[in-house]
Short mmCIF file of C-alpha atoms and ligand atoms in Angstrom, two decimals:
data_model
loop_
_atom_site.label_atom_id
_atom_site.label_comp_id
_atom_site.label_asym_id
_atom_site.label_seq_id
_atom_site.Cartn_x
_atom_site.Cartn_y
_atom_site.Cartn_z
CA MET X 1 -39.35 -13.71 32.13
CA PRO X 2 -41.10 -14.33 35.33
CA ALA X 3 -44.57 -15.78 34.67
CA LYS X 4 -48.10 -13.59 34.31
CA ILE X 5 -49.68 -14.23 37.30
CA LYS X 6 -53.46 -14.49 36.98
CA PRO X 7 -57.04 -14.67 39.51
CA VAL X 8 -59.22 -17.21 40.07
CA GLU X 9 -62.21 -15.91 37.57
CA SER X 10 -65.94 -16.55 37.36
CA LEU X 11 -67.02 -18.59 34.78
CA LYS X 12 -71.39 -18.07 33.60
CA LEU X 13 -73.19 -20.04 34.77
CA ASN X 14 -76.39 -21.08 31.54
CA ASN X 15 -78.88 -19.77 34.81
CA ASN X 16 -76.79 -16.14 34.64
CA LEU X 17 -75.30 -17.96 38.23
CA SER X 18 -71.67 -17.94 37.75
CA ILE X 19 -69.01 -20.58 39.46
CA PRO X 20 -65.45 -19.88 40.23
CA ASN X 21 -63.43 -21.33 38.17
CA VAL X 22 -60.95 -23.37 40.67
CA ALA X 23 -62.27 -25.89 43.11
CA LEU X 24 -60.64 -27.75 46.61
CA GLY X 25 -61.16 -31.39 45.61
CA THR X 26 -61.84 -33.21 48.88
CA TRP X 27 -62.21 -36.73 47.92
CA LYS X 28 -60.13 -38.89 50.34
CA ALA X 29 -60.25 -36.56 52.09
CA SER X 30 -60.87 -38.00 56.14
CA PRO X 31 -63.00 -35.77 58.23
CA ASP X 32 -60.64 -34.33 60.15
CA ASP X 33 -58.14 -33.33 57.27
CA CYS X 34 -61.05 -32.40 55.85
CA TYR X 35 -61.88 -29.73 58.29
CA ASN X 36 -58.36 -28.44 58.30
CA ALA X 37 -58.17 -28.36 54.63
CA VAL X 38 -60.89 -26.50 54.00
CA MET X 39 -60.13 -24.25 56.56
CA THR X 40 -57.38 -23.16 54.90
CA ALA X 41 -58.53 -23.53 51.48
CA LEU X 42 -61.12 -20.81 52.42
CA LYS X 43 -58.54 -18.44 54.22
CA CYS X 44 -55.96 -18.32 51.30
CA GLY X 45 -58.35 -17.48 49.00
CA TYR X 46 -60.72 -20.17 47.51
CA THR X 47 -64.18 -19.45 47.42
CA HIS X 48 -66.01 -22.97 45.40
CA ILE X 49 -65.66 -26.61 47.28
CA ASP X 50 -65.93 -29.75 45.79
CA THR X 51 -68.15 -32.79 48.05
CA ALA X 52 -70.04 -35.43 47.45
CA ARG X 53 -72.89 -37.40 49.61
CA ILE X 54 -70.44 -40.29 48.97
CA TYR X 55 -67.04 -39.12 50.16
CA ARG X 56 -68.63 -38.87 53.77
CA ASN X 57 -67.09 -35.79 55.06
CA GLU X 58 -69.77 -33.23 53.83
CA VAL X 59 -70.19 -32.93 57.83
CA SER X 60 -66.49 -31.29 58.01
CA VAL X 61 -67.01 -29.39 55.13
CA GLY X 62 -69.56 -27.44 56.37
CA ARG X 63 -68.32 -27.17 59.82
CA ALA X 64 -64.89 -25.29 57.95
CA VAL X 65 -67.60 -23.30 56.10
CA ASN X 66 -69.97 -22.05 58.80
CA ASP X 67 -67.11 -21.38 61.21
CA PHE X 68 -65.18 -18.98 58.41
CA LEU X 69 -68.40 -17.40 58.20
CA LYS X 70 -69.08 -16.53 61.05
CA GLN X 71 -64.99 -15.71 61.52
CA SER X 72 -64.18 -13.44 58.60
CA ASP X 73 -66.20 -10.79 56.96
CA VAL X 74 -67.55 -13.52 53.66
CA LYS X 75 -70.67 -13.67 53.15
CA ARG X 76 -72.63 -17.48 52.27
CA GLU X 77 -73.42 -15.61 48.75
CA ASP X 78 -69.49 -15.08 47.93
CA LEU X 79 -69.16 -19.00 48.50
CA PHE X 80 -69.82 -21.74 46.05
CA ILE X 81 -70.06 -25.14 47.30
CA THR X 82 -71.25 -28.13 45.17
CA THR X 83 -72.31 -31.97 46.14
CA LYS X 84 -73.07 -35.29 44.46
CA ILE X 85 -76.18 -37.13 44.71
CA SER X 86 -75.43 -40.63 45.06
CA PRO X 87 -76.90 -43.36 42.82
CA TYR X 88 -78.15 -45.37 45.10
CA GLU X 89 -80.38 -42.02 46.02
CA PHE X 90 -81.60 -41.54 42.33
CA GLN X 91 -85.00 -42.28 43.24
CA ASP X 92 -85.80 -40.16 46.15
CA PRO X 93 -83.26 -36.73 45.81
CA GLU X 94 -85.51 -34.82 47.63
CA ASN X 95 -84.60 -36.66 50.87
CA ALA X 96 -81.26 -37.52 49.63
CA ILE X 97 -80.72 -32.90 49.35
CA LEU X 98 -82.33 -32.44 52.62
CA ALA X 99 -79.77 -35.09 54.73
CA SER X 100 -76.59 -33.60 52.45
CA LEU X 101 -77.99 -30.03 53.46
CA GLU X 102 -78.82 -31.27 57.37
CA ARG X 103 -74.39 -32.52 57.26
CA LEU X 104 -73.40 -29.53 55.74
CA GLN X 105 -75.43 -27.16 58.23
CA LEU X 106 -76.55 -25.67 54.83
CA ASP X 107 -79.58 -24.44 53.55
CA TYR X 108 -79.36 -24.36 49.89
CA VAL X 109 -75.67 -25.65 47.71
CA ASP X 110 -74.82 -23.93 44.62
CA LEU X 111 -74.93 -26.93 42.50
CA TYR X 112 -76.33 -30.44 43.20
CA LEU X 113 -74.58 -33.06 41.15
CA MET X 114 -75.86 -36.62 40.06
CA HIS X 115 -72.40 -38.23 40.32
CA HIS X 116 -73.15 -41.15 38.10
CA CYS X 117 -75.23 -41.57 34.93
CA LEU X 118 -76.42 -44.87 36.20
CA ALA X 119 -78.34 -45.47 39.16
CA GLU X 120 -77.62 -48.12 42.25
CA VAL X 121 -80.40 -50.43 43.77
CA THR X 122 -82.15 -48.54 47.06
CA GLY X 123 -82.83 -49.78 50.17
CA GLU X 124 -79.06 -51.73 50.65
CA GLY X 125 -76.57 -49.22 51.71
CA ILE X 126 -74.20 -46.40 49.97
CA MET X 127 -72.60 -47.79 47.02
CA PRO X 128 -74.40 -52.04 46.85
CA ARG X 129 -72.55 -54.14 46.00
CA ASP X 130 -73.05 -57.54 44.16
CA GLU X 131 -71.55 -60.77 46.05
CA ASN X 132 -68.68 -60.27 43.05
CA GLY X 133 -67.63 -56.23 43.91
CA PHE X 134 -69.52 -55.10 41.10
CA ARG X 135 -71.94 -52.36 41.39
CA LYS X 136 -75.39 -53.20 42.09
CA HIS X 137 -77.30 -50.99 39.19
CA ILE X 138 -80.86 -50.87 38.42
CA PRO X 139 -81.08 -51.49 34.86
CA PRO X 140 -81.12 -48.21 32.44
CA GLU X 141 -84.12 -49.74 30.93
CA VAL X 142 -86.03 -49.04 34.28
CA PHE X 143 -84.98 -45.92 35.50
CA SER X 144 -82.50 -44.47 33.62
CA TYR X 145 -80.48 -41.54 33.86
CA VAL X 146 -82.40 -39.06 32.74
CA ASP X 147 -85.23 -40.60 34.76
CA ALA X 148 -83.12 -39.43 37.23
CA TYR X 149 -82.37 -35.86 36.66
CA ARG X 150 -85.60 -35.08 35.66
CA LEU X 151 -86.41 -36.26 39.25
CA LEU X 152 -83.07 -33.95 40.96
CA GLN X 153 -84.84 -30.61 38.84
CA LYS X 154 -87.17 -30.19 41.18
CA LEU X 155 -85.22 -29.39 43.89
CA VAL X 156 -83.96 -26.22 41.98
CA SER X 157 -87.34 -24.51 41.98
CA LYS X 158 -87.87 -25.42 45.52
CA GLY X 159 -84.61 -23.56 46.51
CA TYR X 160 -81.87 -26.43 47.94
CA THR X 161 -80.13 -25.95 44.97
CA LYS X 162 -79.21 -22.80 42.86
CA SER X 163 -77.67 -25.86 39.61
CA ILE X 164 -77.94 -28.64 38.94
CA GLY X 165 -75.52 -30.89 36.80
CA ILE X 166 -74.77 -34.17 36.04
CA CYS X 167 -70.66 -35.80 36.95
CA ASN X 168 -69.42 -38.76 34.54
CA ILE X 169 -70.64 -38.18 31.40
CA ASN X 170 -70.05 -38.10 27.83
CA VAL X 171 -71.12 -36.46 24.70
CA PRO X 172 -74.14 -38.69 23.34
CA LYS X 173 -75.46 -38.42 26.87
CA ILE X 174 -75.21 -34.92 27.47
CA GLN X 175 -76.95 -34.29 24.07
CA ARG X 176 -79.61 -36.56 25.23
CA LEU X 177 -80.25 -34.35 27.97
CA LEU X 178 -80.41 -30.87 26.14
CA GLU X 179 -82.92 -32.47 23.42
CA THR X 180 -85.52 -33.96 26.07
CA LYS X 181 -88.45 -31.05 25.52
CA ASP X 182 -88.83 -31.34 29.62
CA LEU X 183 -85.30 -30.94 31.18
CA ILE X 184 -83.83 -27.87 32.12
CA PRO X 185 -80.05 -28.07 30.91
CA PRO X 186 -77.33 -28.62 32.63
CA ALA X 187 -75.09 -26.14 34.50
CA VAL X 188 -71.96 -28.59 34.63
CA VAL X 189 -70.87 -31.44 33.77
CA GLN X 190 -67.98 -32.84 36.32
CA CYS X 191 -65.90 -35.99 34.36
CA GLU X 192 -62.03 -36.69 34.73
CA ILE X 193 -59.97 -34.40 32.29
CA HIS X 194 -56.04 -33.73 32.69
CA PRO X 195 -53.58 -34.16 29.96
CA TYR X 196 -53.87 -37.90 30.21
CA LEU X 197 -57.68 -37.22 28.99
CA PRO X 198 -57.88 -33.64 27.67
CA GLN X 199 -61.34 -34.57 26.48
CA HIS X 200 -61.03 -32.54 23.52
CA ASP X 201 -64.23 -33.29 21.97
CA LEU X 202 -66.63 -32.98 25.49
CA VAL X 203 -64.74 -29.49 26.18
CA GLU X 204 -65.57 -28.54 22.56
CA PHE X 205 -69.26 -29.66 22.51
CA CYS X 206 -69.66 -28.16 26.31
CA LYS X 207 -68.53 -24.70 24.91
CA ALA X 208 -70.79 -24.59 22.12
CA ASN X 209 -73.68 -25.73 23.84
CA ASN X 210 -72.94 -23.14 26.90
CA VAL X 211 -72.42 -26.16 29.56
CA VAL X 212 -69.08 -25.13 32.09
CA VAL X 213 -67.09 -28.28 31.84
CA GLU X 214 -65.41 -29.23 35.53
CA ALA X 215 -62.09 -30.97 35.18
CA TYR X 216 -61.67 -33.95 38.37
CA SER X 217 -58.32 -35.18 38.87
CA PRO X 218 -55.90 -32.48 37.07
CA PHE X 219 -53.60 -34.03 39.31
CA GLY X 220 -53.97 -37.90 38.15
CA SER X 221 -55.72 -38.61 41.82
CA THR X 222 -54.31 -39.89 44.33
CA GLY X 223 -50.59 -40.26 44.05
CA ALA X 224 -50.88 -36.92 41.51
CA PRO X 225 -49.05 -38.92 38.59
CA LEU X 226 -48.67 -36.34 35.66
CA LEU X 227 -46.85 -34.21 38.00
CA ASP X 228 -44.06 -36.13 36.99
CA ASP X 229 -44.60 -35.91 33.46
CA PRO X 230 -42.27 -35.14 31.95
CA ASP X 231 -43.17 -32.25 29.17
CA ILE X 232 -45.66 -30.86 32.50
CA VAL X 233 -41.92 -30.29 34.25
CA GLN X 234 -40.27 -29.00 31.24
CA ILE X 235 -42.94 -26.77 31.20
CA ALA X 236 -42.85 -25.92 34.98
CA GLN X 237 -39.30 -25.41 34.94
CA LYS X 238 -39.94 -22.92 31.80
CA HIS X 239 -42.07 -20.96 33.69
CA ASP X 240 -39.98 -21.45 37.65
CA VAL X 241 -43.60 -22.78 38.73
CA THR X 242 -44.09 -25.95 39.99
CA PRO X 243 -46.02 -29.36 37.87
CA ALA X 244 -49.36 -28.34 39.64
CA CYS X 245 -49.27 -24.66 39.35
CA ILE X 246 -48.87 -26.02 35.29
CA ALA X 247 -51.86 -28.65 35.76
CA VAL X 248 -54.44 -25.90 37.32
CA SER X 249 -53.50 -23.29 34.85
CA TRP X 250 -53.29 -25.45 31.50
CA ALA X 251 -57.50 -26.69 33.03
CA VAL X 252 -58.40 -22.61 33.65
CA GLN X 253 -57.31 -21.09 30.44
CA ARG X 254 -59.21 -23.58 28.46
CA GLY X 255 -62.29 -22.88 30.12
CA THR X 256 -63.14 -25.35 32.44
CA VAL X 257 -63.31 -25.33 36.19
CA ALA X 258 -59.90 -27.08 37.70
CA LEU X 259 -61.06 -29.08 40.95
CA PRO X 260 -56.78 -30.13 42.46
CA LYS X 261 -57.73 -31.93 45.93
CA SER X 262 -54.66 -31.83 49.08
CA THR X 263 -55.12 -32.44 52.14
CA THR X 264 -51.78 -30.76 52.41
CA ALA X 265 -51.99 -26.79 53.61
CA GLU X 266 -48.82 -25.98 51.74
CA ARG X 267 -50.30 -27.54 48.37
CA ILE X 268 -53.13 -26.29 49.15
CA LYS X 269 -51.77 -22.75 49.05
CA ALA X 270 -50.09 -23.39 46.15
CA ASN X 271 -52.76 -24.84 44.04
CA ILE X 272 -54.73 -22.11 43.47
CA ILE X 273 -51.39 -20.43 42.02
CA LEU X 274 -52.69 -19.75 38.03
CA ILE X 275 -49.83 -18.27 35.66
CA GLU X 276 -50.48 -17.28 31.67
CA LEU X 277 -49.44 -19.93 29.32
CA ASP X 278 -48.13 -19.06 25.68
CA GLY X 279 -49.68 -21.07 23.06
CA ASP X 280 -46.86 -23.24 22.84
CA ASP X 281 -47.30 -24.47 26.32
CA MET X 282 -50.78 -25.18 25.24
CA ASP X 283 -50.00 -26.42 22.14
CA VAL X 284 -47.69 -29.35 24.21
CA ILE X 285 -50.23 -29.84 26.64
CA ASP X 286 -53.02 -30.40 24.74
CA ASN X 287 -50.94 -33.18 23.27
CA ILE X 288 -49.60 -34.77 25.52
CA HIS X 289 -52.41 -37.53 24.78
CA LYS X 290 -51.22 -38.69 22.34
CA ARG X 291 -48.21 -40.15 23.79
CA ILE X 292 -50.09 -41.65 26.83
CA THR X 293 -53.99 -41.53 27.55
CA LYS X 294 -55.19 -42.92 30.70
CA ARG X 295 -58.17 -43.17 32.50
CA TYR X 296 -57.65 -43.52 36.35
CA LEU X 297 -61.29 -43.23 37.86
CA GLU X 298 -63.63 -46.41 36.71
CA PRO X 299 -65.89 -47.64 39.38
CA LYS X 300 -66.73 -51.38 38.95
CA TRP X 301 -70.05 -51.62 37.84
CA LYS X 302 -71.00 -54.20 35.42
CA LEU X 303 -71.95 -51.67 32.23
CA ASN X 304 -69.31 -50.11 30.82
CA VAL X 305 -70.31 -46.00 32.49
CA TYR X 306 -68.43 -44.39 29.94
CA ASP X 307 -69.31 -45.86 26.55
CA SER X 308 -69.51 -43.49 23.45
CA ASP X 309 -72.69 -44.45 22.65
CA ALA X 310 -75.79 -43.60 24.64
CA ASP X 311 -76.88 -46.33 26.09
CA PHE X 312 -74.92 -48.57 28.30
CA ARG X 313 -73.01 -52.13 26.72
CA PRO X 314 -72.21 -55.03 29.14
CA TYR X 315 -67.77 -54.94 29.68
CA THR X 316 -66.84 -58.22 27.96
N1 LIG J 401 -67.33 -36.52 39.90
C1 LIG J 401 -66.49 -37.58 40.38
O1 LIG J 401 -66.83 -38.62 40.20
C2 LIG J 401 -65.39 -37.38 41.02
C3 LIG J 401 -64.01 -38.53 41.30
C4 LIG J 401 -63.42 -37.94 41.03
C5 LIG J 401 -62.58 -36.55 41.95
N2 LIG J 401 -63.86 -35.75 42.29
C6 LIG J 401 -63.42 -34.36 42.83
O2 LIG J 401 -62.58 -34.03 42.03
C7 LIG J 401 -61.38 -33.84 43.37
C8 LIG J 401 -59.77 -34.02 42.44
O3 LIG J 401 -59.76 -34.99 42.22
P1 LIG J 401 -58.88 -36.29 42.25
O4 LIG J 401 -58.84 -36.10 43.81
O5 LIG J 401 -58.91 -37.40 42.59
O6 LIG J 401 -56.96 -36.30 41.93
P2 LIG J 401 -56.21 -34.89 42.11
O7 LIG J 401 -56.61 -33.32 42.71
O8 LIG J 401 -56.05 -35.03 40.07
O9 LIG J 401 -54.74 -35.73 42.67
C9 LIG J 401 -54.77 -35.78 44.32
C10 LIG J 401 -53.54 -36.33 44.72
O10 LIG J 401 -52.69 -35.04 44.23
C11 LIG J 401 -52.12 -34.75 45.48
N3 LIG J 401 -51.30 -33.49 45.87
C12 LIG J 401 -52.17 -31.77 45.31
N4 LIG J 401 -51.08 -31.13 45.23
C13 LIG J 401 -50.63 -31.17 44.94
C14 LIG J 401 -49.13 -31.10 44.73
N5 LIG J 401 -49.00 -29.31 44.82
N6 LIG J 401 -48.12 -31.72 44.71
C15 LIG J 401 -48.26 -32.47 44.61
N7 LIG J 401 -48.94 -33.43 45.00
C16 LIG J 401 -50.63 -32.82 44.94
C17 LIG J 401 -52.90 -35.09 47.10
O11 LIG J 401 -52.33 -35.26 47.86
P3 LIG J 401 -52.50 -34.95 49.02
O12 LIG J 401 -53.84 -34.73 49.81
O13 LIG J 401 -51.76 -35.98 50.20
O14 LIG J 401 -51.81 -33.27 49.21
C18 LIG J 401 -53.66 -36.68 46.09
O15 LIG J 401 -52.51 -37.70 46.15
C19 LIG J 401 -61.54 -34.68 43.85
O16 LIG J 401 -61.07 -34.32 45.51
C20 LIG J 401 -63.15 -34.52 44.38
O17 LIG J 401 -63.95 -33.65 44.36
C21 LIG J 401 -64.96 -35.84 41.70
#
């Protein structure tokens, strides 16, 4: 029986706005490639684009979005544009978002995410590093991710962003944000999530607490290693679809937002085709991590940024 095709849907955020459950990722897309990728994506039905200050391609994203809006009947409010504040900007989020909006040539973004839970020193450029190549953070006891988030939330009432959230976070740190009285809850958290790192606990916790989870690196990041996984390949063959379709469909079916990145036109078009997986498929993919667990992205900081404790501990 042919696989049942499913549409991209919108998920409700905890501030009553909504978010499409598939986005085009743009990390490592060079400015020219990025323009073409975003234009291709918008023309084939994506309405959600994910970029960041640090990707150095906000200008291309904004040019493609604005050109597309001029060429089509689609309105700005029909699109969902996300960008991210870099850790070296955490102490001055208003200037950071104004600079991003200037590069994007937009009046507002739909989602502004803190890119990490650790601030970097300011005044030393993008991604400041010490002589050993470690990123130079501000110790959390001096300026924590909660302090940064408290400053960030002012951008919502100023109209620069519709929603805010945070990336590369774990359950205790989300809990701390939710329990801190003077903070609006994050609408979204964005983390590395794929079959080798399904983060079941985090996904369940966020579901229970009304926070939407975005799954980045759904194919295992550069080179898409997960698309060669034997279980993923077998399920793809069973349904006569691509492994990429299986990875994105699994992410969406468990209630997360999938962020597949590609700058290849044919792949961009293919990565938004979703099918309905059956219970056996979901079960197999949910359990792949028992055979192989792997995190692909780990920034070189002197602190373990993914530690499950509420505070960071140094690498040993
Ligand atoms: N918040 C964060 O810290 C963070 C971190 C990482 C990622 N992200 C976001 O999440 C997005 C996705 O993650 P990612 O870029 O790390 O990796 P990904 O989407 O898991 O994988 C991207 C890789 O897969 C390839 N690919 C894409 N579609 C394919 C297909 N259908 N068949 C075979 N290969 C395919 C791409 O190649 P081509 O481009 O050459 O087609 C690229 O090499 C990022 O772009 C970014 O927007 C956020």
